[in-house]
PDB file of C-alpha atoms in Angstrom:
ATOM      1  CA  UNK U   1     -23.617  14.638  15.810  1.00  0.00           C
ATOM      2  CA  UNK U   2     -20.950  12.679  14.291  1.00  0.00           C
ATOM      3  CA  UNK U   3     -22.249   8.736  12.823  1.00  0.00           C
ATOM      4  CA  UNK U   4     -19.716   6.190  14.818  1.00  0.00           C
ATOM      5  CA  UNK U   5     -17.845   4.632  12.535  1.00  0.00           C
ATOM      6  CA  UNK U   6     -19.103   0.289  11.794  1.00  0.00           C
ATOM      7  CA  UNK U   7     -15.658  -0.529  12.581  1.00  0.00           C
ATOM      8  CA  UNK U   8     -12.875   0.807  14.804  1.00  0.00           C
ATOM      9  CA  UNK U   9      -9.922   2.407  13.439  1.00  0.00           C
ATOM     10  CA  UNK U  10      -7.735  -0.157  14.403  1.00  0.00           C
ATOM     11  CA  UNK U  11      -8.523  -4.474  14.894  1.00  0.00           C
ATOM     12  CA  UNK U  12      -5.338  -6.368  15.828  1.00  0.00           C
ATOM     13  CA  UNK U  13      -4.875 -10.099  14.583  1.00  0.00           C
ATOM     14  CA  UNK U  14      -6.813 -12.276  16.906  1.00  0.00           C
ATOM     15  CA  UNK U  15      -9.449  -9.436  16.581  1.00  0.00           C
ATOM     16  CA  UNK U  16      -9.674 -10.063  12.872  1.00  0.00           C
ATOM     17  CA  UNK U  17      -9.421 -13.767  13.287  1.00  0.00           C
ATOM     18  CA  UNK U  18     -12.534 -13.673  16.117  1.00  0.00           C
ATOM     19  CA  UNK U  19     -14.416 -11.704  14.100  1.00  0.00           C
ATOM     20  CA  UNK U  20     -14.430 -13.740  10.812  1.00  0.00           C
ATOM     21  CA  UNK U  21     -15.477 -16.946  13.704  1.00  0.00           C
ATOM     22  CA  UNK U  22     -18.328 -15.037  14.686  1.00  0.00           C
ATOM     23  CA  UNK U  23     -19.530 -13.850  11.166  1.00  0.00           C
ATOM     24  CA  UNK U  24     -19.197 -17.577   9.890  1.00  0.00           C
ATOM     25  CA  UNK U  25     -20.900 -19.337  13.155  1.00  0.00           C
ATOM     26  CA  UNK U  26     -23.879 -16.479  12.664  1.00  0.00           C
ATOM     27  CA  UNK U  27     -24.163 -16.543   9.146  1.00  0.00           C
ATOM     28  CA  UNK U  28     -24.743 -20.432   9.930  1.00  0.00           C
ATOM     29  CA  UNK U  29     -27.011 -20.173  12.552  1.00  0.00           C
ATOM     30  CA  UNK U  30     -29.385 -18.028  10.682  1.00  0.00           C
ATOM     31  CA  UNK U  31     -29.026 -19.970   7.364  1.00  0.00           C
ATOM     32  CA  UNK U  32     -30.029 -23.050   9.724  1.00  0.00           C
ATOM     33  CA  UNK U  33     -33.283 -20.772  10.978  1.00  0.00           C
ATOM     34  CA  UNK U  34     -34.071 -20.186   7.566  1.00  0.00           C
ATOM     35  CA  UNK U  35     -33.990 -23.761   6.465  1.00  0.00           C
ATOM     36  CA  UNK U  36     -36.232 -23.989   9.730  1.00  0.00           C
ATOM     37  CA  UNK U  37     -38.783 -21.709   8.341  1.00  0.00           C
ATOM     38  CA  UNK U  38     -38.782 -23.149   4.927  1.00  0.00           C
ATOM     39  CA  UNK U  39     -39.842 -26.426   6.381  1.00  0.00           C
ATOM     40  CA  UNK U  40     -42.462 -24.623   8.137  1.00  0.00           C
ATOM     41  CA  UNK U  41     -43.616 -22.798   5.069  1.00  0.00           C
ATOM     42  CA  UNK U  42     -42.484 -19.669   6.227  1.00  0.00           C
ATOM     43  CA  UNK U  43     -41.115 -18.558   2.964  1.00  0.00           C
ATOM     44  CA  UNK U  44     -41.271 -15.093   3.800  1.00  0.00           C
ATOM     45  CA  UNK U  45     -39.262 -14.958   7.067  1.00  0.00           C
ATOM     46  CA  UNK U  46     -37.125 -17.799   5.790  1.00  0.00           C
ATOM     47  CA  UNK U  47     -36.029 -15.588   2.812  1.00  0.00           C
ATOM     48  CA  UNK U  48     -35.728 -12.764   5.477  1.00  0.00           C
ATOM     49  CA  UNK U  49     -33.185 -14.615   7.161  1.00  0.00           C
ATOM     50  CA  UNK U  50     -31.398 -15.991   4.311  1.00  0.00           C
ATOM     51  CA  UNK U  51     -30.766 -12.489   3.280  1.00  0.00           C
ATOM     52  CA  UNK U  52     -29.108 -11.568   6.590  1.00  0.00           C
ATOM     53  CA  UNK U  53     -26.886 -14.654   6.658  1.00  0.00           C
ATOM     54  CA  UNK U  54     -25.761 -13.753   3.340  1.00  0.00           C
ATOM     55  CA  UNK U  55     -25.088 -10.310   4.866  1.00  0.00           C
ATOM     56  CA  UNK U  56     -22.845 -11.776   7.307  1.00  0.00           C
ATOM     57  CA  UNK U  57     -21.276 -13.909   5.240  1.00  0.00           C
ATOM     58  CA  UNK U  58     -20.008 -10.887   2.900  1.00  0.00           C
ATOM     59  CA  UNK U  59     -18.393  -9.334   5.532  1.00  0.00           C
ATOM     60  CA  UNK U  60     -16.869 -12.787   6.442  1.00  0.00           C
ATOM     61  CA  UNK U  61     -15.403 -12.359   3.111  1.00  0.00           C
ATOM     62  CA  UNK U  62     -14.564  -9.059   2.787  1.00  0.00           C
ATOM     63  CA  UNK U  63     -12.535 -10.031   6.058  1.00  0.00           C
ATOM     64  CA  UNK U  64     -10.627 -12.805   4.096  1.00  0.00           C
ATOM     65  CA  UNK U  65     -10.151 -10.961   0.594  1.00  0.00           C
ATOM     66  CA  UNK U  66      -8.462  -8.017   2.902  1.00  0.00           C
ATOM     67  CA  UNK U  67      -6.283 -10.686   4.254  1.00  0.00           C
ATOM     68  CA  UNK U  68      -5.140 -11.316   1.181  1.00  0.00           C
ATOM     69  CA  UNK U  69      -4.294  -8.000  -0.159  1.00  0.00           C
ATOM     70  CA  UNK U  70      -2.847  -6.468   2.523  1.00  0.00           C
ATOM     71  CA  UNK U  71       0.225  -8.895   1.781  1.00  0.00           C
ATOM     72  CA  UNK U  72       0.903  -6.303  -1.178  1.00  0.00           C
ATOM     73  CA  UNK U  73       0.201  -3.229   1.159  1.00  0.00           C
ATOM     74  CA  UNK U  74       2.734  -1.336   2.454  1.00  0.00           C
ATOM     75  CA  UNK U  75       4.490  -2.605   5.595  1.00  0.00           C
ATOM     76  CA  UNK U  76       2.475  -1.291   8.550  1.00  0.00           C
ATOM     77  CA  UNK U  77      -0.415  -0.279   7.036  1.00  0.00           C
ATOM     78  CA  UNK U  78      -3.838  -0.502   9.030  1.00  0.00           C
ATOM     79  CA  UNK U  79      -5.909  -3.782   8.170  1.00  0.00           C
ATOM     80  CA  UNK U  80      -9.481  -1.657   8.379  1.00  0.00           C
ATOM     81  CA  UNK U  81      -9.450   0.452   5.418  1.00  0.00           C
ATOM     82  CA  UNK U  82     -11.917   2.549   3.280  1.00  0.00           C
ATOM     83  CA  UNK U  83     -12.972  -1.100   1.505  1.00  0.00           C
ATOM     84  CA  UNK U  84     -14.100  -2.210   4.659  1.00  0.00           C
ATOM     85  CA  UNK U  85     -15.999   0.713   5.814  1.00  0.00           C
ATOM     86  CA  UNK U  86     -17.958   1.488   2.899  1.00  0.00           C
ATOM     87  CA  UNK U  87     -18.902  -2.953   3.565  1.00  0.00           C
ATOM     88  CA  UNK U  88     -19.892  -2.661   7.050  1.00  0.00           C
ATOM     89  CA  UNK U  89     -21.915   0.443   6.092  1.00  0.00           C
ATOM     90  CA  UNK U  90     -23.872  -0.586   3.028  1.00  0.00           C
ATOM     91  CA  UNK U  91     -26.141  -3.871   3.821  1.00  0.00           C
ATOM     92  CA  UNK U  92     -26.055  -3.594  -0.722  1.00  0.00           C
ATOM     93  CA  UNK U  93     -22.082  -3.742  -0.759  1.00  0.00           C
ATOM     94  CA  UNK U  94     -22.564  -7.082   1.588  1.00  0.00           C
ATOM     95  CA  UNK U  95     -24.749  -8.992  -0.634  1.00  0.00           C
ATOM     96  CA  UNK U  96     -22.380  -7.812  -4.211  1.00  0.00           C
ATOM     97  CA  UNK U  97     -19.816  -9.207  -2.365  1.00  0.00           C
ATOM     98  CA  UNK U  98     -21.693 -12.245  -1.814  1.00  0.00           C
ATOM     99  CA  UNK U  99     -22.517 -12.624  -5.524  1.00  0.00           C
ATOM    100  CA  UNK U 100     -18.959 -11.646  -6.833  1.00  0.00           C
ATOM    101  CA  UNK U 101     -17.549 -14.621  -4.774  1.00  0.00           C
ATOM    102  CA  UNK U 102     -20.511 -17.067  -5.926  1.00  0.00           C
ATOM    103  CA  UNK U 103     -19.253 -16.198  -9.658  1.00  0.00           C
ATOM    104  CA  UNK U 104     -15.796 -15.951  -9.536  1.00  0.00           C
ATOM    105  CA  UNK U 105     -15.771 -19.567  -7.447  1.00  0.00           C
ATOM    106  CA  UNK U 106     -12.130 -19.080  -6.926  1.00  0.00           C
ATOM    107  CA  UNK U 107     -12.146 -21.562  -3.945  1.00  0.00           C
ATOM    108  CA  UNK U 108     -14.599 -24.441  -5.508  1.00  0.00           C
ATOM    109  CA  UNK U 109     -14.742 -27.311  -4.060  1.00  0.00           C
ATOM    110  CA  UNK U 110     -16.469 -30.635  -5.013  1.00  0.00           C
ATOM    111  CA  UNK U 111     -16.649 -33.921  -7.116  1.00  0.00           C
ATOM    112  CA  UNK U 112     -17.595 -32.146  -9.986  1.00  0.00           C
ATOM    113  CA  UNK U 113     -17.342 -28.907 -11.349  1.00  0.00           C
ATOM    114  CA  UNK U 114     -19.756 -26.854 -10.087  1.00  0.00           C
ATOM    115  CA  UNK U 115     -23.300 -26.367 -12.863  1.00  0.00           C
ATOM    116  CA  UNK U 116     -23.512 -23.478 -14.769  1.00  0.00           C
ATOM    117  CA  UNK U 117     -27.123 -23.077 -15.552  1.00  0.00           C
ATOM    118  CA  UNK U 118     -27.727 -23.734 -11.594  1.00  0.00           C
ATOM    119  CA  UNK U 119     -25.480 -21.139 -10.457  1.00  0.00           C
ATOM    120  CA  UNK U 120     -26.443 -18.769 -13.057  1.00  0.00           C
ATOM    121  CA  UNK U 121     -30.138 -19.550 -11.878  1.00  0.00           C
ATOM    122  CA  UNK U 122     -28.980 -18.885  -8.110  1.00  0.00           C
ATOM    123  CA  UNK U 123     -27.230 -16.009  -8.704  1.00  0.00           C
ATOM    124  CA  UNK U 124     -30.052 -14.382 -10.590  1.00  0.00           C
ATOM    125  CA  UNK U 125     -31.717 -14.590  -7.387  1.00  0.00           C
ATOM    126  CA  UNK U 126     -29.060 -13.377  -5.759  1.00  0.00           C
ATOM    127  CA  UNK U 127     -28.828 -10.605  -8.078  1.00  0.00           C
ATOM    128  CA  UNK U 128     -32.894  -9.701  -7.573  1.00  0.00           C
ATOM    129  CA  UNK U 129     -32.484  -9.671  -4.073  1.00  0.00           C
ATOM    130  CA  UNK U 130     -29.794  -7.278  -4.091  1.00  0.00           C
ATOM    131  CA  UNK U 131     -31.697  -4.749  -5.998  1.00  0.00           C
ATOM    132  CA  UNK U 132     -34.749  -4.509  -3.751  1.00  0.00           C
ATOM    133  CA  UNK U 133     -32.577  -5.526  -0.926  1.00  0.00           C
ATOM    134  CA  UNK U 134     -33.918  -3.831   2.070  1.00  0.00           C
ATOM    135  CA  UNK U 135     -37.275  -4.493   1.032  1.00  0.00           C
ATOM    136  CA  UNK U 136     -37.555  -8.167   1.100  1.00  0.00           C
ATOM    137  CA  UNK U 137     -35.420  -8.282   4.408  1.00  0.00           C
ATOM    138  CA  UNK U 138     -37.553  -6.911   5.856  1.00  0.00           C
ATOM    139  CA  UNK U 139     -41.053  -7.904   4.507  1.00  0.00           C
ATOM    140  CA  UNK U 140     -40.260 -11.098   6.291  1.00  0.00           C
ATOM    141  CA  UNK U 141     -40.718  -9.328   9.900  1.00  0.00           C
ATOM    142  CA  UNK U 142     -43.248  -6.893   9.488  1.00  0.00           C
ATOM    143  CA  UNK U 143     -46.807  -6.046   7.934  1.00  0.00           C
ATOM    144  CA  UNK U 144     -47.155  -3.728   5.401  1.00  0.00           C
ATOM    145  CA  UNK U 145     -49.841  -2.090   3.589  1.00  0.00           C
ATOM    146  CA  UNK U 146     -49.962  -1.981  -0.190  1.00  0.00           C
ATOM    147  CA  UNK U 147     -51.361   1.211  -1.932  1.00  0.00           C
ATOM    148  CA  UNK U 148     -54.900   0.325  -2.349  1.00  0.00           C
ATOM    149  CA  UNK U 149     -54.376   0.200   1.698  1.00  0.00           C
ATOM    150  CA  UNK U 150     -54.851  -3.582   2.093  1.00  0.00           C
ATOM    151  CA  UNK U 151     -52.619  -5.153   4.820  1.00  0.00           C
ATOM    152  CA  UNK U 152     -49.176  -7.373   2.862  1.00  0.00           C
ATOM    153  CA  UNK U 153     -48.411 -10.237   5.259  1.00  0.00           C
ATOM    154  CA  UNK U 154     -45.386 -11.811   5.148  1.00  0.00           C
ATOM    155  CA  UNK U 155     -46.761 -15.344   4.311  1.00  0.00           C
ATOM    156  CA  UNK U 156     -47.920 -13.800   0.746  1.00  0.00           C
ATOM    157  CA  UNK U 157     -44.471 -13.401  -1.422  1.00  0.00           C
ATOM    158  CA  UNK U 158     -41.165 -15.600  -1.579  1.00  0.00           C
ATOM    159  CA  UNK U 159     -40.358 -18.461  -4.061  1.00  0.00           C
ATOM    160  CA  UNK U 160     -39.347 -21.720  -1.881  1.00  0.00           C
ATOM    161  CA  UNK U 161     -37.461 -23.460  -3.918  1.00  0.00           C
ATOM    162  CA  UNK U 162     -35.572 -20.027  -5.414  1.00  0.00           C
ATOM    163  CA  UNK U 163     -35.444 -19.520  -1.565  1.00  0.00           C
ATOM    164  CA  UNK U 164     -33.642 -23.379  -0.477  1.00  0.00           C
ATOM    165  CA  UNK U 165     -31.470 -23.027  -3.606  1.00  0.00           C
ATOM    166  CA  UNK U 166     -29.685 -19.679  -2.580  1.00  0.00           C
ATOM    167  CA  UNK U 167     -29.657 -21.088   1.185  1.00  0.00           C
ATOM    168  CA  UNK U 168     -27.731 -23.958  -0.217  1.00  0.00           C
ATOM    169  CA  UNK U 169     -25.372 -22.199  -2.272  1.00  0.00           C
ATOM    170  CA  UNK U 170     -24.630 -19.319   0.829  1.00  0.00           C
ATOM    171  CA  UNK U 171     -24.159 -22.148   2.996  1.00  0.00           C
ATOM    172  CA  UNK U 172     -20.959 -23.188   1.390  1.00  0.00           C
ATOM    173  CA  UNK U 173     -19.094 -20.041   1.779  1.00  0.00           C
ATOM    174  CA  UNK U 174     -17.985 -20.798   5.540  1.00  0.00           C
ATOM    175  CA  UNK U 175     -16.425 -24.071   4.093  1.00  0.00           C
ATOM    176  CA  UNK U 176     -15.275 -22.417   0.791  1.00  0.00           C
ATOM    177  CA  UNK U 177     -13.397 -19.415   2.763  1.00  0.00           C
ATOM    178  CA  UNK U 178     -12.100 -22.207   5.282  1.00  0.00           C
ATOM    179  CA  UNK U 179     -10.356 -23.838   1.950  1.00  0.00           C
ATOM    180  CA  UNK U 180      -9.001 -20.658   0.775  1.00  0.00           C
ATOM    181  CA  UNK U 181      -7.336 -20.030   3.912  1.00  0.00           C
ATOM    182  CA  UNK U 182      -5.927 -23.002   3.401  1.00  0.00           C
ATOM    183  CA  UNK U 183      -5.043 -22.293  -0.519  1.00  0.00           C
ATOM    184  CA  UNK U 184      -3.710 -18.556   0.372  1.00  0.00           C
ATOM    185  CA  UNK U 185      -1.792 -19.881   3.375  1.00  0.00           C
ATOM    186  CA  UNK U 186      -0.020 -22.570   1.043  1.00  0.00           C
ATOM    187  CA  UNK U 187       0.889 -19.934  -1.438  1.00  0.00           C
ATOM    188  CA  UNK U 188       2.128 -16.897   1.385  1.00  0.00           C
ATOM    189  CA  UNK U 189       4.431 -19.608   2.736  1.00  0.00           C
ATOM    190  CA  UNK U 190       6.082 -20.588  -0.785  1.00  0.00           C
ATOM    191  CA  UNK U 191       6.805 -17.748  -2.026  1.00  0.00           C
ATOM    192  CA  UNK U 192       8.512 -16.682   1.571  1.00  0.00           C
ATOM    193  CA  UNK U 193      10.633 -19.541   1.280  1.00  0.00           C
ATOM    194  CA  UNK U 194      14.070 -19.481  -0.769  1.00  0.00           C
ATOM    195  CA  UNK U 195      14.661 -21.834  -3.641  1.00  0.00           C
ATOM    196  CA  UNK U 196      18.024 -23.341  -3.467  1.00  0.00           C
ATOM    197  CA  UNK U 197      20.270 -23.934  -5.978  1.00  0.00           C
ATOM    198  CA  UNK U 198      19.371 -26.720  -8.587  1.00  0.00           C
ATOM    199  CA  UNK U 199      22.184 -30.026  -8.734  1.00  0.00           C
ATOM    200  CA  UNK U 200      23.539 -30.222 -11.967  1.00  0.00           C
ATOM    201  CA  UNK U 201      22.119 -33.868 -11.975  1.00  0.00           C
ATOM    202  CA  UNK U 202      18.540 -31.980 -12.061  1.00  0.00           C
ATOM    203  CA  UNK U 203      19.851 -29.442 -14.842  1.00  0.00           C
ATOM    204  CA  UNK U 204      20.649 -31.902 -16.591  1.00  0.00           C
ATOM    205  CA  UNK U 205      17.075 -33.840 -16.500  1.00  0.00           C
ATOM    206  CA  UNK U 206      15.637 -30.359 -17.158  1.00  0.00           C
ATOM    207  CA  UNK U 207      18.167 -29.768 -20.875  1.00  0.00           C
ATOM    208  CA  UNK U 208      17.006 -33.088 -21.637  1.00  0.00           C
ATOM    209  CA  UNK U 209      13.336 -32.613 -21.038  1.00  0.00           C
ATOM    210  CA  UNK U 210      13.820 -29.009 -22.566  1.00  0.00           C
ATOM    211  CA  UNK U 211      15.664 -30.180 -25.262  1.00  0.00           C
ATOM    212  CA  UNK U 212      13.015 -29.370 -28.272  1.00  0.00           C
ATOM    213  CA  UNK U 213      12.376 -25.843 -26.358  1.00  0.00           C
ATOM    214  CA  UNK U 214      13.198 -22.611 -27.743  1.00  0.00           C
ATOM    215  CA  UNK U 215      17.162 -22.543 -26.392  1.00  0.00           C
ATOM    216  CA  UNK U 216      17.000 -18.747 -25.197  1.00  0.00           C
ATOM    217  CA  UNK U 217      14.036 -19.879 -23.156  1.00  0.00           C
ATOM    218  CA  UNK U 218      15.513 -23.199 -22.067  1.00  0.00           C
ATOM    219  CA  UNK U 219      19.032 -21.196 -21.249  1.00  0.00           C
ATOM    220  CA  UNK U 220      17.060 -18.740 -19.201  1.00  0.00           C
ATOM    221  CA  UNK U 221      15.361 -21.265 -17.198  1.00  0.00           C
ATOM    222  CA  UNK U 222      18.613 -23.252 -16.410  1.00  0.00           C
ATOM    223  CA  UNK U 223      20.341 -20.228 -15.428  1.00  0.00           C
ATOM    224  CA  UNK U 224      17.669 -19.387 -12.765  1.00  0.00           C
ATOM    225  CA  UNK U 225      18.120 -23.416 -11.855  1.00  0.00           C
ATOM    226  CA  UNK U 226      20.986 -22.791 -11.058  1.00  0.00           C
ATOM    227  CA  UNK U 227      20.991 -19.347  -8.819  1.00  0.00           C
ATOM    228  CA  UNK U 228      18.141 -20.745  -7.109  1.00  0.00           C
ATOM    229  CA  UNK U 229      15.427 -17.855  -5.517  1.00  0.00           C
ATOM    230  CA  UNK U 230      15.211 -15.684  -2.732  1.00  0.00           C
ATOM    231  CA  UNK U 231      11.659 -15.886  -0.912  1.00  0.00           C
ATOM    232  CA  UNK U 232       9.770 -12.599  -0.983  1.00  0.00           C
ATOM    233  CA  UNK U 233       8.760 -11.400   2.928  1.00  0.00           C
ATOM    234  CA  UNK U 234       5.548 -11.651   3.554  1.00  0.00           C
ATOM    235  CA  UNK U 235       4.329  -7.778   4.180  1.00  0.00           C
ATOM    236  CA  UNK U 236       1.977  -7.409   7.501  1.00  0.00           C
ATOM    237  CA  UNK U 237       2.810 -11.192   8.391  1.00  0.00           C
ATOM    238  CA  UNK U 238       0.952 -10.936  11.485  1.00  0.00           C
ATOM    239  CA  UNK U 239      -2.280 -11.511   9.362  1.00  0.00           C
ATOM    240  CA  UNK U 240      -1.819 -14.066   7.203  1.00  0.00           C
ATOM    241  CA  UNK U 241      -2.901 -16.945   6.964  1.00  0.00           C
ATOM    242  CA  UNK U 242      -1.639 -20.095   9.943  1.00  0.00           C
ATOM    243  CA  UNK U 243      -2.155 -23.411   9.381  1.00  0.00           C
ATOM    244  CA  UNK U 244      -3.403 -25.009  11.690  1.00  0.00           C
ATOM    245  CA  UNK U 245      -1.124 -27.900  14.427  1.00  0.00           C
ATOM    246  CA  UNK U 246      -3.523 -30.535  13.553  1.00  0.00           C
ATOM    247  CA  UNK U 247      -5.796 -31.580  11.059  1.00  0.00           C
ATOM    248  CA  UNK U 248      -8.383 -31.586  13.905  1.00  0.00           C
ATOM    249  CA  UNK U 249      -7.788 -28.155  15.566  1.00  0.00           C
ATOM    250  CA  UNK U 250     -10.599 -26.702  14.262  1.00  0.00           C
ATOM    251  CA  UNK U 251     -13.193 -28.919  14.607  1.00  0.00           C
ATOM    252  CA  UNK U 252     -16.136 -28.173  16.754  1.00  0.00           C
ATOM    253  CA  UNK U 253     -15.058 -24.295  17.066  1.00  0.00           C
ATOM    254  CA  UNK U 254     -17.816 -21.182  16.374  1.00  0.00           C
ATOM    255  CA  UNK U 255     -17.247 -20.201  12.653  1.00  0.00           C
ATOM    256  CA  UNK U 256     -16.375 -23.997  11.658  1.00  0.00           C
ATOM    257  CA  UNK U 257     -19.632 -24.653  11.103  1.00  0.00           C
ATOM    258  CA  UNK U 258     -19.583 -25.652   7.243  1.00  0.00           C
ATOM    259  CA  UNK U 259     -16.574 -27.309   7.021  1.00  0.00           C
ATOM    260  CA  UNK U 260     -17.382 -29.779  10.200  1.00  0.00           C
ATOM    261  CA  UNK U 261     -20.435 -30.123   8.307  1.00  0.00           C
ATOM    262  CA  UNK U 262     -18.795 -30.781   4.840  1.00  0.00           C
ATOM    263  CA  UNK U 263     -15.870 -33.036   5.764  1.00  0.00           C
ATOM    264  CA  UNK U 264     -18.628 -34.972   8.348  1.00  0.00           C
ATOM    265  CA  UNK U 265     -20.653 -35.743   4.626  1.00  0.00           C
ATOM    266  CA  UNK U 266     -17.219 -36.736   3.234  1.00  0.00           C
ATOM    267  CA  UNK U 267     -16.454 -39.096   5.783  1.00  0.00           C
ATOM    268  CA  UNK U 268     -20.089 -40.491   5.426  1.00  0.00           C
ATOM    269  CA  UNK U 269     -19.596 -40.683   1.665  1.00  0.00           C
ATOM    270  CA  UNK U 270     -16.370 -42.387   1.685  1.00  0.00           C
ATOM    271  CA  UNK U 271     -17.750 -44.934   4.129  1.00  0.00           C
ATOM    272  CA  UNK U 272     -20.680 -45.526   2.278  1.00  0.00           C
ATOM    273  CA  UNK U 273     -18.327 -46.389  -0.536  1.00  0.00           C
ATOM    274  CA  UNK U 274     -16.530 -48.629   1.072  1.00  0.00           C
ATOM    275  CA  UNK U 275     -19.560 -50.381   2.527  1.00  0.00           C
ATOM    276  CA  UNK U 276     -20.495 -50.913  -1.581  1.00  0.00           C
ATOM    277  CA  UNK U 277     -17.438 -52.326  -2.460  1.00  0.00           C
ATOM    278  CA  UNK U 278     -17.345 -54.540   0.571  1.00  0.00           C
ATOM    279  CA  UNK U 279     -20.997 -55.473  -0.659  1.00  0.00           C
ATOM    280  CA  UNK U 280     -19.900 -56.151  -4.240  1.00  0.00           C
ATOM    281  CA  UNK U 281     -17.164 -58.553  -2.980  1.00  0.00           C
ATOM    282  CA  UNK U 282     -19.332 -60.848  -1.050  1.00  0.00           C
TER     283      UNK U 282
END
């Protein structure tokens, strides 16, 4: 008998859109159990479930990077390809995918830049759990029996704090993804709109700030100044990236999870701030 395929042949928009929601809102809720556990001292289970939020989150991602390529696919052509299938087939593909956007950090987003020696700690972990995958998922769930036939509970493996710091770095993918929505959304929408000619007033500011440039360079640069650009159509429009009518649309809504909870510690932040300023002035 035939294996059913993970994923049908065909997902419209909304269907794509819906299912990244309910990736992001379940990758979050079991993150959140596995925070649960660790303060319980559940290390085991807790790592159990941190492994299948991170699972959830790489197909949340997988979702997103197809998004983004299949602007540069022909016109027409079916959002669930071969990527996607081997993903939603192979729990290992789910947690690479995981890793590969942990290092590449294309979306980071913070005060500072992020800390090398931290993530390269993290994604060591990462990187362990991959290999023995299966194993560890689910060692957290059941009993097993070593080969000197002894019973292996789950409360005897899993390093807490190796455990909290992966948690912590998995948790910002919902928000990170919810940026580069943002960030690809942005750059679809330029480069579909047309460039109109430059005024001479502004080709003139440009020769003068151009002035000590190469002049075959500087010529080439006026000339296109002055044609101005035609905006390159965005292929398969229907899924790319919308933003949103209102700053607050989102807020509140299944798969919004990380960024409510990220721009909530922003807002505390920034009032906290203010509260020290308005402090120091006194």
């Amino acid at each position: 008998m035939a294996r059913k395929p993970p994923l049908p042949a065909y997902l419209s928009p909304d269907q794509v859109i819906a299912l990244q929601d309910a990736l992001l809102s379940n990758a979050d809720r079991l993150l959140r159990g596995a925070l649960t556990m660790l303060d319980h001292a559940d290390l085991s289970l807790a790592r159990s479930l941190a492994i299948l939020g991170m699972e959830e989150s790489g197909k949340a991602i997988a979702l997103h990077e197809r998004r983004v390529g299949i602007q540069y696919a022909p016109e027409g052509e079916a959002f669930v390809d071969q990527c996607l299938l081997d993903l939603w087939a192979q729990h290992t593909l789910k947690l690479e995918t995981v890793h590969s956007f942990l290092v590449q950090e294309q979306y980071w987003f913070g005060v500072e830049p992020a800390d090398p020696e931290e993530n390269e700690q993290i994604l060591g972990t990462i990187d362990a759990w991959k290999r023995d995958h299966n194993t560890l998922k689910q060692r957290g769930f059941y009993i097993d029996v070593n080969p000197e036939g002894d019973p292996v509970t789950p409360e005897e493996v899993a390093d807490a704090e190796a455990v909290r710091a992966v948690i912590g770095h998995v948790h910002q993918i919902g928000w990170q993804l919810r940026l580069g929505e943002h960030i690809e959304g942005k750059s679809q929408r330029e480069r579909a709109e047309d460039i109109p000619p430059s005024s001479e007033e502004e080709i003139e500011e440009m020769r003068h700030a151009f002035r000590s440039v190469d002049p075959v360079i500087r010529d080439g640069i006026i000339e296109s100044m002055r044609r101005g650009e035609t905006g390159e159509p965005i292929r398969n429009a229907s899924y790319a990236f919308r933003a949103p009518s209102s700053p607050f649309e989102n807020v509140g809504r299944p798969g919004y999870e990380a960024q409510d909870r990220e721009l909530r510690a922003l807002w505390e932040e920034g009032n906290s701030a203010q509260e020290d300023v308005s402090n120091s002035n006194e």
